[in-house]
PDB file of C-alpha atoms in Angstrom:
ATOM      1  CA  ALA A   1      -1.014  -1.043  -9.493  1.00 81.00           C
ATOM      2  CA  GLN A   2      -0.051   2.204  -7.823  1.00 89.00           C
ATOM      3  CA  THR A   3      -1.966   3.833  -4.974  1.00 94.00           C
ATOM      4  CA  VAL A   4      -1.656   7.201  -3.268  1.00 97.00           C
ATOM      5  CA  THR A   5      -3.095   8.023   0.129  1.00 97.00           C
ATOM      6  CA  GLN A   6      -3.585  11.470   1.598  1.00 97.00           C
ATOM      7  CA  SER A   7      -4.765  10.970   5.165  1.00 96.00           C
ATOM      8  CA  GLN A   8      -5.641  14.609   5.890  1.00 97.00           C
ATOM      9  CA  PRO A   9      -8.909  15.631   4.202  1.00 96.00           C
ATOM     10  CA  GLU A  10      -8.520  19.179   5.521  1.00 97.00           C
ATOM     11  CA  MET A  11      -5.743  21.289   6.990  1.00 97.00           C
ATOM     12  CA  SER A  12      -5.581  24.889   8.101  1.00 97.00           C
ATOM     13  CA  VAL A  13      -2.739  27.306   8.739  1.00 97.00           C
ATOM     14  CA  GLN A  14      -2.282  30.896   9.783  1.00 98.00           C
ATOM     15  CA  GLU A  15      -0.828  33.288   7.256  1.00 97.00           C
ATOM     16  CA  ALA A  16       2.998  33.362   7.449  1.00 97.00           C
ATOM     17  CA  GLU A  17       3.107  30.041   9.317  1.00 97.00           C
ATOM     18  CA  THR A  18       4.329  26.669   8.071  1.00 98.00           C
ATOM     19  CA  VAL A  19       2.155  23.672   7.241  1.00 98.00           C
ATOM     20  CA  THR A  20       2.951  20.105   6.171  1.00 98.00           C
ATOM     21  CA  LEU A  21       0.667  17.968   4.030  1.00 98.00           C
ATOM     22  CA  SER A  22       1.090  14.193   4.213  1.00 98.00           C
ATOM     23  CA  CYS A  23       1.181  11.669   1.406  1.00 98.00           C
ATOM     24  CA  THR A  24       2.015   7.984   1.301  1.00 98.00           C
ATOM     25  CA  TYR A  25       2.108   5.811  -1.769  1.00 97.00           C
ATOM     26  CA  ASP A  26       2.530   2.236  -2.856  1.00 96.00           C
ATOM     27  CA  THR A  27       4.119   0.994  -6.036  1.00 93.00           C
ATOM     28  CA  SER A  28       5.933  -2.075  -7.272  1.00 90.00           C
ATOM     29  CA  GLU A  29       7.997   0.013  -9.678  1.00 87.00           C
ATOM     30  CA  SER A  30      11.578   0.876  -8.878  1.00 84.00           C
ATOM     31  CA  ASP A  31      11.588   4.018 -10.995  1.00 87.00           C
ATOM     32  CA  TYR A  32       8.853   6.608 -10.671  1.00 91.00           C
ATOM     33  CA  TYR A  33       8.186  10.309 -10.215  1.00 92.00           C
ATOM     34  CA  LEU A  34       6.187  12.046  -7.496  1.00 95.00           C
ATOM     35  CA  PHE A  35       4.266  15.274  -7.805  1.00 95.00           C
ATOM     36  CA  TRP A  36       2.264  17.758  -5.804  1.00 97.00           C
ATOM     37  CA  TYR A  37      -0.439  19.636  -7.688  1.00 97.00           C
ATOM     38  CA  LYS A  38      -2.533  22.549  -6.446  1.00 96.00           C
ATOM     39  CA  GLN A  39      -6.132  23.037  -7.535  1.00 94.00           C
ATOM     40  CA  PRO A  40      -7.683  26.379  -6.535  1.00 90.00           C
ATOM     41  CA  PRO A  41     -11.455  26.770  -6.634  1.00 83.00           C
ATOM     42  CA  SER A  42     -11.217  27.778 -10.323  1.00 70.00           C
ATOM     43  CA  ARG A  43     -10.321  24.090 -10.979  1.00 69.00           C
ATOM     44  CA  GLN A  44      -7.089  24.664 -12.934  1.00 86.00           C
ATOM     45  CA  MET A  45      -4.605  22.035 -11.727  1.00 92.00           C
ATOM     46  CA  ILE A  46      -1.177  23.626 -11.253  1.00 93.00           C
ATOM     47  CA  LEU A  47       2.108  21.802 -10.701  1.00 94.00           C
ATOM     48  CA  VAL A  48       3.690  22.779  -7.392  1.00 96.00           C
ATOM     49  CA  ILE A  49       6.742  20.548  -7.142  1.00 95.00           C
ATOM     50  CA  ARG A  50       8.100  17.260  -8.484  1.00 93.00           C
ATOM     51  CA  GLN A  51      10.605  14.667  -7.297  1.00 93.00           C
ATOM     52  CA  GLU A  52      12.493  11.932  -9.070  1.00 89.00           C
ATOM     53  CA  ALA A  53      12.463   8.767  -6.972  1.00 89.00           C
ATOM     54  CA  TYR A  54      16.093   7.949  -7.680  1.00 87.00           C
ATOM     55  CA  LYS A  55      17.252  11.289  -6.274  1.00 87.00           C
ATOM     56  CA  GLN A  56      17.838  11.341  -2.545  1.00 84.00           C
ATOM     57  CA  GLN A  57      17.932  15.122  -2.362  1.00 90.00           C
ATOM     58  CA  ASN A  58      14.569  16.630  -1.501  1.00 94.00           C
ATOM     59  CA  ALA A  59      13.122  18.990  -4.110  1.00 93.00           C
ATOM     60  CA  THR A  60      12.470  22.632  -3.267  1.00 94.00           C
ATOM     61  CA  GLU A  61      10.631  25.386  -5.147  1.00 93.00           C
ATOM     62  CA  ASN A  62      10.752  28.717  -3.327  1.00 95.00           C
ATOM     63  CA  ARG A  63       8.441  28.326  -0.292  1.00 97.00           C
ATOM     64  CA  PHE A  64       7.548  24.738  -1.177  1.00 97.00           C
ATOM     65  CA  SER A  65       9.687  21.748  -0.234  1.00 97.00           C
ATOM     66  CA  VAL A  66       9.191  18.023   0.095  1.00 97.00           C
ATOM     67  CA  ASN A  67      10.322  15.405   2.571  1.00 96.00           C
ATOM     68  CA  PHE A  68      10.834  12.285   0.481  1.00 95.00           C
ATOM     69  CA  GLN A  69      11.331   9.092   2.467  1.00 94.00           C
ATOM     70  CA  LYS A  70      11.654   6.358  -0.144  1.00 93.00           C
ATOM     71  CA  ALA A  71      11.862   3.409   2.229  1.00 92.00           C
ATOM     72  CA  ALA A  72       8.746   4.566   4.043  1.00 94.00           C
ATOM     73  CA  LYS A  73       7.054   5.486   0.730  1.00 95.00           C
ATOM     74  CA  SER A  74       6.263   8.897   2.111  1.00 96.00           C
ATOM     75  CA  PHE A  75       6.224  12.199   0.207  1.00 96.00           C
ATOM     76  CA  SER A  76       5.087  15.144   2.328  1.00 97.00           C
ATOM     77  CA  LEU A  77       4.805  18.770   1.194  1.00 98.00           C
ATOM     78  CA  LYS A  78       5.926  21.640   3.399  1.00 98.00           C
ATOM     79  CA  ILE A  79       4.668  25.138   2.709  1.00 98.00           C
ATOM     80  CA  SER A  80       6.637  27.856   4.482  1.00 98.00           C
ATOM     81  CA  ASP A  81       5.471  31.446   5.055  1.00 97.00           C
ATOM     82  CA  SER A  82       1.927  30.508   4.000  1.00 97.00           C
ATOM     83  CA  GLN A  83       0.039  33.060   1.926  1.00 97.00           C
ATOM     84  CA  LEU A  84      -3.667  33.544   1.323  1.00 95.00           C
ATOM     85  CA  GLY A  85      -3.125  32.479  -2.286  1.00 93.00           C
ATOM     86  CA  ASP A  86      -1.959  29.075  -1.114  1.00 96.00           C
ATOM     87  CA  ALA A  87      -5.525  28.150  -0.184  1.00 95.00           C
ATOM     88  CA  ALA A  88      -6.558  25.302  -2.482  1.00 96.00           C
ATOM     89  CA  MET A  89      -6.991  21.543  -2.789  1.00 96.00           C
ATOM     90  CA  TYR A  90      -3.595  19.831  -2.912  1.00 98.00           C
ATOM     91  CA  PHE A  91      -3.126  16.506  -4.674  1.00 97.00           C
ATOM     92  CA  CYS A  92      -0.219  14.137  -4.376  1.00 98.00           C
ATOM     93  CA  ALA A  93       0.413  11.999  -7.454  1.00 97.00           C
ATOM     94  CA  ILE A  94       2.732   9.291  -8.727  1.00 95.00           C
ATOM     95  CA  GLY A  95       3.733   8.669 -12.333  1.00 92.00           C
ATOM     96  CA  PRO A  96       5.989   6.296 -14.268  1.00 87.00           C
ATOM     97  CA  GLY A  97       9.704   6.946 -14.285  1.00 82.00           C
ATOM     98  CA  GLY A  98      12.419   6.557 -16.837  1.00 75.00           C
ATOM     99  CA  THR A  99      11.521   7.450 -20.395  1.00 74.00           C
ATOM    100  CA  SER A 100       7.917   6.296 -20.094  1.00 75.00           C
ATOM    101  CA  TYR A 101       4.886   8.490 -20.599  1.00 79.00           C
ATOM    102  CA  GLY A 102       1.938   7.376 -18.517  1.00 84.00           C
ATOM    103  CA  LYS A 103      -0.960   8.226 -16.310  1.00 89.00           C
ATOM    104  CA  LEU A 104      -0.728   9.943 -12.973  1.00 93.00           C
ATOM    105  CA  THR A 105      -2.366   8.220 -10.026  1.00 95.00           C
ATOM    106  CA  PHE A 106      -3.727  10.802  -7.604  1.00 96.00           C
ATOM    107  CA  GLY A 107      -4.597  10.799  -3.934  1.00 97.00           C
ATOM    108  CA  GLN A 108      -7.934  12.011  -2.612  1.00 96.00           C
ATOM    109  CA  GLY A 109      -6.636  15.499  -1.964  1.00 96.00           C
ATOM    110  CA  THR A 110      -6.206  17.776   1.061  1.00 97.00           C
ATOM    111  CA  ILE A 111      -8.122  21.035   1.336  1.00 96.00           C
ATOM    112  CA  LEU A 112      -5.839  23.741   2.703  1.00 97.00           C
ATOM    113  CA  THR A 113      -7.367  26.805   4.353  1.00 97.00           C
ATOM    114  CA  VAL A 114      -5.172  29.825   5.104  1.00 97.00           C
ATOM    115  CA  HIS A 115      -6.382  32.148   7.852  1.00 97.00           C
ATOM    116  CA  PRO A 116      -5.365  35.834   7.774  1.00 95.00           C
TER     117      PRO A 116
ATOM    118  CA  GLU B   1       3.375  29.804 -24.156  1.00 66.00           C
ATOM    119  CA  ALA B   2      -0.350  29.119 -24.320  1.00 81.00           C
ATOM    120  CA  GLY B   3      -1.663  26.503 -21.914  1.00 92.00           C
ATOM    121  CA  VAL B   4      -4.034  23.604 -22.488  1.00 95.00           C
ATOM    122  CA  ALA B   5      -7.363  24.884 -23.785  1.00 96.00           C
ATOM    123  CA  GLN B   6     -10.701  23.199 -23.123  1.00 96.00           C
ATOM    124  CA  SER B   7     -14.270  23.956 -24.084  1.00 96.00           C
ATOM    125  CA  PRO B   8     -16.963  24.303 -23.033  1.00 96.00           C
ATOM    126  CA  ARG B   9     -16.225  25.223 -19.417  1.00 95.00           C
ATOM    127  CA  TYR B  10     -19.658  24.146 -18.208  1.00 96.00           C
ATOM    128  CA  LYS B  11     -22.352  21.886 -19.585  1.00 97.00           C
ATOM    129  CA  ILE B  12     -25.724  20.817 -18.240  1.00 98.00           C
ATOM    130  CA  ILE B  13     -27.595  18.012 -19.977  1.00 97.00           C
ATOM    131  CA  GLU B  14     -30.396  15.554 -19.304  1.00 97.00           C
ATOM    132  CA  LYS B  15     -29.568  11.897 -18.774  1.00 96.00           C
ATOM    133  CA  ARG B  16     -29.482   9.856 -21.981  1.00 96.00           C
ATOM    134  CA  GLN B  17     -28.409  12.920 -23.996  1.00 97.00           C
ATOM    135  CA  SER B  18     -25.015  13.127 -25.665  1.00 97.00           C
ATOM    136  CA  VAL B  19     -22.231  15.629 -25.019  1.00 97.00           C
ATOM    137  CA  ALA B  20     -18.789  16.366 -26.433  1.00 98.00           C
ATOM    138  CA  PHE B  21     -15.757  18.082 -24.958  1.00 97.00           C
ATOM    139  CA  TRP B  22     -12.838  19.570 -26.838  1.00 97.00           C
ATOM    140  CA  CYS B  23      -9.192  19.917 -25.865  1.00 97.00           C
ATOM    141  CA  ASN B  24      -6.270  21.661 -27.536  1.00 96.00           C
ATOM    142  CA  PRO B  25      -2.946  20.715 -25.942  1.00 95.00           C
ATOM    143  CA  ILE B  26       0.145  22.829 -25.550  1.00 94.00           C
ATOM    144  CA  SER B  27       1.875  23.187 -28.911  1.00 92.00           C
ATOM    145  CA  GLY B  28       4.331  20.399 -29.565  1.00 89.00           C
ATOM    146  CA  HIS B  29       3.063  18.071 -26.852  1.00 92.00           C
ATOM    147  CA  ALA B  30       2.632  14.628 -28.369  1.00 90.00           C
ATOM    148  CA  THR B  31       1.020  13.021 -25.323  1.00 93.00           C
ATOM    149  CA  LEU B  32      -2.533  13.916 -24.322  1.00 96.00           C
ATOM    150  CA  TYR B  33      -4.645  12.619 -21.436  1.00 96.00           C
ATOM    151  CA  TRP B  34      -8.307  12.819 -20.477  1.00 97.00           C
ATOM    152  CA  TYR B  35      -9.106  12.481 -16.756  1.00 97.00           C
ATOM    153  CA  GLN B  36     -12.438  12.349 -14.953  1.00 97.00           C
ATOM    154  CA  GLN B  37     -12.619  14.103 -11.580  1.00 95.00           C
ATOM    155  CA  ILE B  38     -15.692  13.374  -9.478  1.00 94.00           C
ATOM    156  CA  LEU B  39     -16.394  15.951  -6.772  1.00 89.00           C
ATOM    157  CA  GLY B  40     -14.198  15.422  -3.735  1.00 87.00           C
ATOM    158  CA  GLN B  41     -11.892  12.915  -5.443  1.00 90.00           C
ATOM    159  CA  GLY B  42      -8.622  12.956  -7.321  1.00 93.00           C
ATOM    160  CA  PRO B  43      -8.643  12.751 -11.118  1.00 95.00           C
ATOM    161  CA  LYS B  44      -8.746   9.298 -12.707  1.00 96.00           C
ATOM    162  CA  LEU B  45      -7.429   8.521 -16.171  1.00 95.00           C
ATOM    163  CA  LEU B  46      -9.928   7.823 -18.925  1.00 97.00           C
ATOM    164  CA  ILE B  47      -7.630   7.662 -21.958  1.00 96.00           C
ATOM    165  CA  GLN B  48      -4.081   8.447 -23.045  1.00 95.00           C
ATOM    166  CA  PHE B  49      -3.014   9.354 -26.585  1.00 94.00           C
ATOM    167  CA  GLN B  50       0.455   9.424 -28.072  1.00 91.00           C
ATOM    168  CA  ASN B  51       0.144  11.533 -31.230  1.00 88.00           C
ATOM    169  CA  ASN B  52      -3.040  10.141 -32.826  1.00 86.00           C
ATOM    170  CA  GLY B  53      -2.761   6.654 -31.324  1.00 92.00           C
ATOM    171  CA  VAL B  54      -4.377   5.327 -28.150  1.00 93.00           C
ATOM    172  CA  VAL B  55      -1.871   4.155 -25.532  1.00 93.00           C
ATOM    173  CA  ASP B  56      -4.170   3.386 -22.602  1.00 93.00           C
ATOM    174  CA  ASP B  57      -7.974   3.275 -22.603  1.00 95.00           C
ATOM    175  CA  SER B  58      -8.372   0.511 -20.048  1.00 93.00           C
ATOM    176  CA  GLN B  59     -10.485   2.703 -17.734  1.00 93.00           C
ATOM    177  CA  LEU B  60     -12.687   4.208 -20.443  1.00 96.00           C
ATOM    178  CA  PRO B  61     -16.331   2.988 -20.288  1.00 94.00           C
ATOM    179  CA  LYS B  62     -16.388   2.143 -23.957  1.00 94.00           C
ATOM    180  CA  ASP B  63     -20.105   1.416 -24.080  1.00 95.00           C
ATOM    181  CA  ARG B  64     -20.778   5.148 -23.682  1.00 97.00           C
ATOM    182  CA  PHE B  65     -17.505   7.049 -23.876  1.00 97.00           C
ATOM    183  CA  SER B  66     -15.410   7.614 -26.985  1.00 97.00           C
ATOM    184  CA  ALA B  67     -12.427   9.809 -27.742  1.00 97.00           C
ATOM    185  CA  GLU B  68     -10.390  10.689 -30.775  1.00 95.00           C
ATOM    186  CA  ARG B  69      -7.318  12.668 -31.723  1.00 94.00           C
ATOM    187  CA  LEU B  70      -7.430  12.343 -35.468  1.00 82.00           C
ATOM    188  CA  LYS B  71      -4.588  14.657 -36.491  1.00 86.00           C
ATOM    189  CA  GLY B  72      -2.495  14.181 -33.381  1.00 84.00           C
ATOM    190  CA  VAL B  73      -3.203  17.664 -32.057  1.00 91.00           C
ATOM    191  CA  ASP B  74      -6.597  18.514 -30.573  1.00 95.00           C
ATOM    192  CA  SER B  75      -8.898  15.882 -29.113  1.00 97.00           C
ATOM    193  CA  THR B  76     -12.602  15.290 -28.540  1.00 97.00           C
ATOM    194  CA  LEU B  77     -14.182  13.252 -25.753  1.00 98.00           C
ATOM    195  CA  LYS B  78     -17.810  12.175 -26.219  1.00 98.00           C
ATOM    196  CA  ILE B  79     -20.375  10.648 -23.908  1.00 97.00           C
ATOM    197  CA  GLN B  80     -23.440   9.002 -25.422  1.00 97.00           C
ATOM    198  CA  PRO B  81     -25.789   8.392 -23.668  1.00 96.00           C
ATOM    199  CA  ALA B  82     -24.934  10.244 -20.470  1.00 97.00           C
ATOM    200  CA  LYS B  83     -25.799   8.856 -17.039  1.00 97.00           C
ATOM    201  CA  LEU B  84     -26.254  10.689 -13.749  1.00 97.00           C
ATOM    202  CA  GLU B  85     -22.943   9.272 -12.472  1.00 96.00           C
ATOM    203  CA  ASP B  86     -21.082  10.988 -15.326  1.00 97.00           C
ATOM    204  CA  SER B  87     -21.478  14.314 -13.517  1.00 97.00           C
ATOM    205  CA  ALA B  88     -17.870  15.347 -12.964  1.00 96.00           C
ATOM    206  CA  VAL B  89     -15.113  17.638 -14.159  1.00 95.00           C
ATOM    207  CA  TYR B  90     -13.347  16.369 -17.275  1.00 97.00           C
ATOM    208  CA  LEU B  91      -9.716  17.417 -17.333  1.00 96.00           C
ATOM    209  CA  CYS B  92      -7.432  17.360 -20.328  1.00 97.00           C
ATOM    210  CA  ALA B  93      -3.668  17.310 -19.858  1.00 96.00           C
ATOM    211  CA  SER B  94      -0.718  17.303 -22.203  1.00 95.00           C
ATOM    212  CA  SER B  95       2.832  16.482 -21.313  1.00 91.00           C
ATOM    213  CA  SER B  96       6.415  17.135 -22.158  1.00 83.00           C
ATOM    214  CA  ARG B  97       9.694  15.893 -20.852  1.00 78.00           C
ATOM    215  CA  THR B  98      11.651  18.465 -18.857  1.00 72.00           C
ATOM    216  CA  SER B  99      15.080  17.591 -17.483  1.00 71.00           C
ATOM    217  CA  GLY B 100      14.305  14.004 -18.413  1.00 72.00           C
ATOM    218  CA  MET B 101      11.068  13.886 -16.430  1.00 77.00           C
ATOM    219  CA  GLU B 102       7.547  13.823 -17.885  1.00 83.00           C
ATOM    220  CA  THR B 103       5.363  16.607 -16.527  1.00 88.00           C
ATOM    221  CA  GLN B 104       1.668  16.899 -17.236  1.00 92.00           C
ATOM    222  CA  TYR B 105       0.022  20.288 -17.671  1.00 93.00           C
ATOM    223  CA  PHE B 106      -3.705  20.528 -17.138  1.00 95.00           C
ATOM    224  CA  GLY B 107      -6.427  22.563 -18.769  1.00 95.00           C
ATOM    225  CA  PRO B 108      -9.169  24.357 -16.819  1.00 94.00           C
ATOM    226  CA  GLY B 109     -11.560  21.428 -17.214  1.00 95.00           C
ATOM    227  CA  THR B 110     -15.172  21.050 -18.336  1.00 96.00           C
ATOM    228  CA  ARG B 111     -17.706  20.745 -15.535  1.00 95.00           C
ATOM    229  CA  LEU B 112     -20.548  18.436 -16.574  1.00 97.00           C
ATOM    230  CA  LEU B 113     -23.833  18.157 -14.729  1.00 97.00           C
ATOM    231  CA  VAL B 114     -26.222  15.395 -15.805  1.00 97.00           C
ATOM    232  CA  LEU B 115     -29.816  15.849 -14.603  1.00 97.00           C
TER     233      LEU B 115
END
């Protein structure tokens, strides 16, 4: 069984500042993928960034980057130059690797507030 | 490219009534998922389809929930009879493999309130 833990129920950041959201996970699989999804109040879940577990290089997508520590089973999300539109619930998730298709296991989420 | 479509967006019913949700995945996506998201929690898988076959329904409460994807495209999720604890957002997702990695794309969800 896979589990994902997000220990920060809420976080806040000033506009233009940087914020880091924490995520730890547990899995017995050697091959898996990790994701961060954003869910604004409209409820549409949007993919923010993804990471293949076998890649040591941390993924980046514009202002979003991850710090993937495989041995520690940690997958944190860093948002640089925060914008008001970044305010949302953020979910960390783990899914099967390789050529498998399978369910995502989500954390409890972190509510991010961005102050102008 | 059109995203995952879901309807209705909102539904209010009395307990013991039945309700159905519809999902149309992104064109060409063979894999379709239904998740249940209770307020304040992350989504949890109810059922996974590959084309018109069920891959994983281990978490589906089969005494009241059913789902089908008869032609391998759109899907319907039904609850009969509904209970108060079924109040949640029901999310549909479809997936493709990009650069070798499966990525799931979510619809806007159906918010269900059972009174």
